[in-house]
Backbone as numpy.savetxt, mean C-alpha at the origin, in Angstrom:
# Nx Ny Nz CAx CAy CAz Cx Cy Cz
19.65 21.70 -23.21 18.93 20.69 -23.97 19.04 19.34 -23.27
17.94 18.67 -23.13 17.90 17.39 -22.46 18.37 16.28 -23.39
19.06 15.31 -22.84 19.53 14.20 -23.64 18.38 13.22 -23.89
18.59 12.36 -24.86 17.55 11.37 -25.19 17.32 10.44 -24.00
18.39 10.13 -23.27 18.26 9.25 -22.11 17.42 9.85 -21.02
17.63 11.14 -20.74 16.85 11.77 -19.68 15.40 11.95 -20.09
15.16 12.17 -21.39 13.79 12.28 -21.87 13.09 10.93 -21.75
13.81 9.86 -22.06 13.23 8.52 -21.94 12.93 8.20 -20.47
13.83 8.61 -19.58 13.61 8.39 -18.15 12.39 9.17 -17.67
12.26 10.39 -18.14 11.11 11.21 -17.74 9.81 10.58 -18.24
9.81 10.07 -19.46 8.62 9.40 -20.00 8.29 8.15 -19.19
9.32 7.35 -18.89 9.11 6.13 -18.12 8.59 6.47 -16.72
9.15 7.51 -16.11 8.70 7.92 -14.78 7.25 8.38 -14.81
6.88 9.13 -15.84 5.50 9.61 -15.96 4.52 8.44 -16.14
4.90 7.46 -16.95 4.04 6.29 -17.16 3.91 5.51 -15.85
5.03 5.35 -15.15 4.99 4.62 -13.89 4.11 5.35 -12.89
4.20 6.66 -12.82 3.39 7.44 -11.89 1.91 7.15 -12.12
1.49 7.18 -13.39 0.09 6.92 -13.71 -0.34 5.51 -13.31
0.50 4.53 -13.61 0.22 3.15 -13.25 0.15 2.98 -11.74
1.10 3.57 -11.03 1.14 3.46 -9.58 -0.10 4.07 -8.95
-0.48 5.26 -9.38 -1.66 5.92 -8.81 -2.93 5.11 -9.06
-3.05 4.54 -10.25 -4.23 3.73 -10.58 -4.29 2.50 -9.67
-3.18 1.80 -9.53 -3.17 0.60 -8.69 -3.37 0.94 -7.22
-2.81 2.06 -6.79 -2.99 2.50 -5.41 -4.47 2.71 -5.09
-5.18 3.38 -5.97 -6.61 3.62 -5.76 -7.40 2.32 -5.80
-7.03 1.42 -6.72 -7.73 0.13 -6.80 -7.55 -0.67 -5.51
-6.33 -0.65 -4.97 -6.06 -1.38 -3.74 -6.86 -0.78 -2.59
-6.93 0.54 -2.51 -7.68 1.20 -1.45 -9.16 0.81 -1.49
-9.69 0.61 -2.68 -11.11 0.34 -2.84 -11.46 -1.15 -2.83
-10.45 -2.00 -2.80 -10.70 -3.44 -2.87 -11.46 -3.93 -1.64
-12.44 -4.74 -1.89 -13.20 -5.34 -0.81 -12.93 -6.84 -0.76
-11.94 -7.28 -1.55 -11.64 -8.70 -1.59 -10.79 -9.10 -0.39
-10.36 -10.32 -0.39 -9.63 -10.86 0.76 -8.29 -10.16 0.95
-7.80 -10.22 2.18 -6.50 -9.65 2.50 -5.40 -10.30 1.66
-5.58 -11.58 1.34 -4.60 -12.30 0.53 -4.45 -11.63 -0.84
-5.57 -11.28 -1.47 -5.54 -10.63 -2.77 -4.86 -9.26 -2.69
-5.20 -8.51 -1.66 -4.63 -7.18 -1.50 -3.13 -7.28 -1.23
-2.73 -8.24 -0.41 -1.32 -8.43 -0.12 -0.55 -8.76 -1.39
-1.12 -9.60 -2.23 -0.47 -9.95 -3.50 -0.34 -8.72 -4.40
-1.37 -7.89 -4.46 -1.31 -6.67 -5.27 -0.23 -5.73 -4.73
-0.14 -5.61 -3.40 0.88 -4.76 -2.80 2.28 -5.27 -3.12
2.47 -6.57 -3.06 3.78 -7.14 -3.41 4.14 -6.85 -4.86
3.17 -7.00 -5.74 3.40 -6.73 -7.15 3.75 -5.26 -7.38
3.01 -4.38 -6.72 3.27 -2.94 -6.85 4.64 -2.59 -6.28
5.01 -3.20 -5.16 6.32 -2.98 -4.57 7.43 -3.43 -5.51
7.25 -4.58 -6.13 8.23 -5.10 -7.08 8.38 -4.15 -8.28
7.26 -3.66 -8.78 7.31 -2.71 -9.90 8.04 -1.44 -9.50
7.80 -1.00 -8.28 8.47 0.21 -7.79 9.98 -0.02 -7.73
10.40 -1.15 -7.20 11.84 -1.43 -7.09 12.50 -1.45 -8.47
11.80 -1.98 -9.45 12.33 -2.00 -10.82 12.39 -0.59 -11.40
11.46 0.26 -11.01 11.41 1.62 -11.53 12.44 2.53 -10.89
13.06 2.10 -9.80 14.06 2.93 -9.12 15.18 3.38 -10.05
15.47 2.62 -11.10 16.58 2.99 -11.97 16.33 4.28 -12.74
15.09 4.64 -12.93 14.81 5.88 -13.66 14.00 6.91 -12.87
13.58 6.57 -11.66 12.82 7.54 -10.85 13.76 8.43 -10.06
13.48 9.71 -10.00 14.26 10.60 -9.14 14.10 10.19 -7.67
15.08 10.53 -6.86 15.09 10.14 -5.45 13.83 10.59 -4.71
13.37 11.82 -4.98 12.18 12.31 -4.30 10.98 11.42 -4.62
10.82 11.05 -5.88 9.70 10.19 -6.27 9.82 8.80 -5.65
11.04 8.28 -5.56 11.25 6.99 -4.92 10.74 7.03 -3.48
11.09 8.10 -2.78 10.67 8.24 -1.38 9.16 8.38 -1.27
8.57 9.16 -2.16 7.12 9.38 -2.11 6.35 8.10 -2.41
6.78 7.36 -3.44 6.11 6.11 -3.76 6.27 5.10 -2.61
7.44 5.08 -1.99 7.67 4.19 -0.86 6.75 4.56 0.30
6.57 5.85 0.56 5.64 6.30 1.60 4.21 5.88 1.27
3.84 6.03 0.00 2.49 5.63 -0.41 2.27 4.13 -0.18
3.26 3.32 -0.51 3.14 1.88 -0.27 3.03 1.58 1.22
3.81 2.29 2.02 3.73 2.10 3.47 2.34 2.45 3.99
1.74 3.51 3.45 0.38 3.88 3.84 -0.63 2.80 3.46
-0.45 2.21 2.27 -1.34 1.14 1.85 -1.19 -0.08 2.75
0.04 -0.40 3.12 0.27 -1.53 4.03 -0.38 -1.26 5.39
-0.25 -0.03 5.87 -0.86 0.33 7.16 -2.37 0.22 7.07
-2.94 0.64 5.95 -4.39 0.53 5.75 -4.82 -0.93 5.75
-4.06 -1.78 5.08 -4.37 -3.20 5.07 -4.28 -3.77 6.47
-3.23 -3.40 7.19 -3.05 -3.89 8.55 -4.20 -3.44 9.45
-4.57 -2.18 9.30 -5.67 -1.62 10.10 -6.98 -2.33 9.79
-7.21 -2.56 8.49 -8.42 -3.25 8.05 -8.46 -4.67 8.60
-7.32 -5.36 8.52 -7.24 -6.73 9.01 -7.41 -6.80 10.51
-6.80 -5.87 11.22 -6.91 -5.85 12.68 -8.34 -5.53 13.10
-8.97 -4.64 12.38 -10.35 -4.26 12.72 -11.30 -5.43 12.49
-11.14 -6.12 11.36 -12.08 -7.21 11.07 -11.83 -8.43 11.95
-10.57 -8.80 12.15 -10.31 -9.99 12.97 -10.43 -9.66 14.45
-10.04 -8.48 14.85 -10.10 -8.10 16.26 -11.51 -7.93 16.75
-12.37 -7.35 15.96 -13.73 -7.12 16.43 -14.49 -8.43 16.54
-14.29 -9.34 15.60 -15.00 -10.61 15.70 -14.45 -11.45 16.83
-13.13 -11.42 17.05 -12.53 -12.17 18.15 -12.97 -11.59 19.49
-13.04 -10.27 19.57 -13.42 -9.61 20.82 -14.86 -9.94 21.17
-15.73 -9.95 20.19 -17.13 -10.24 20.45 -17.29 -11.68 20.92
-16.59 -12.61 20.26 -16.76 -14.01 20.62 -16.13 -14.36 21.95
-15.13 -13.59 22.40 -14.46 -13.94 23.65 -14.85 -13.02 24.80
-15.82 -12.13 24.60 -16.26 -11.24 25.65 -15.26 -10.14 25.96
-14.45 -9.75 24.97 -13.46 -8.70 25.15 -13.91 -7.45 24.43
-13.45 -6.29 24.91 -13.69 -5.05 24.19 -12.36 -4.56 23.65
-12.43 -3.72 22.62 -11.24 -3.25 21.95 -11.20 -1.73 22.02
-10.11 -1.17 22.57 -9.96 0.26 22.68 -8.55 0.64 22.24
-8.45 1.52 21.23 -7.14 2.01 20.80 -6.17 0.92 20.43
-6.64 -0.18 19.84 -5.75 -1.25 19.44 -5.44 -2.25 20.54
-5.95 -2.02 21.76 -5.72 -2.93 22.88 -6.99 -3.71 23.17
-6.83 -4.93 23.64 -7.98 -5.75 24.01 -8.11 -5.77 25.52
-9.33 -5.59 25.99 -9.61 -5.64 27.41 -10.70 -6.67 27.66
-10.50 -7.50 28.66 -11.52 -8.48 29.01 -12.66 -7.80 29.73
-13.85 -8.29 29.48 -15.02 -7.76 30.18 -14.99 -8.21 31.63
-15.50 -7.35 32.51 -15.52 -7.70 33.94 -16.63 -8.66 34.25
């Protein structure tokens, strides 16, 4: 038989999972500025850290991986938008994350 504390933890973990997944999808679909997305990621990270007290270790790791993926997506998006415009204006081409000057 599960204790009341573990049942409450399971309920809290389930609610957090739903909230996290919703915010994760919203962040992925955001077309707003990088500043807005960064703020949402910070907020989600803070919520995750607070939820660590009741989340099982496996879930902690999975949510942390998901946040890392979102950060990588933001970084990739930022690099693509700033890099392509900078490359065009300076006569550089971009290959595999590297910038090459035109001959």
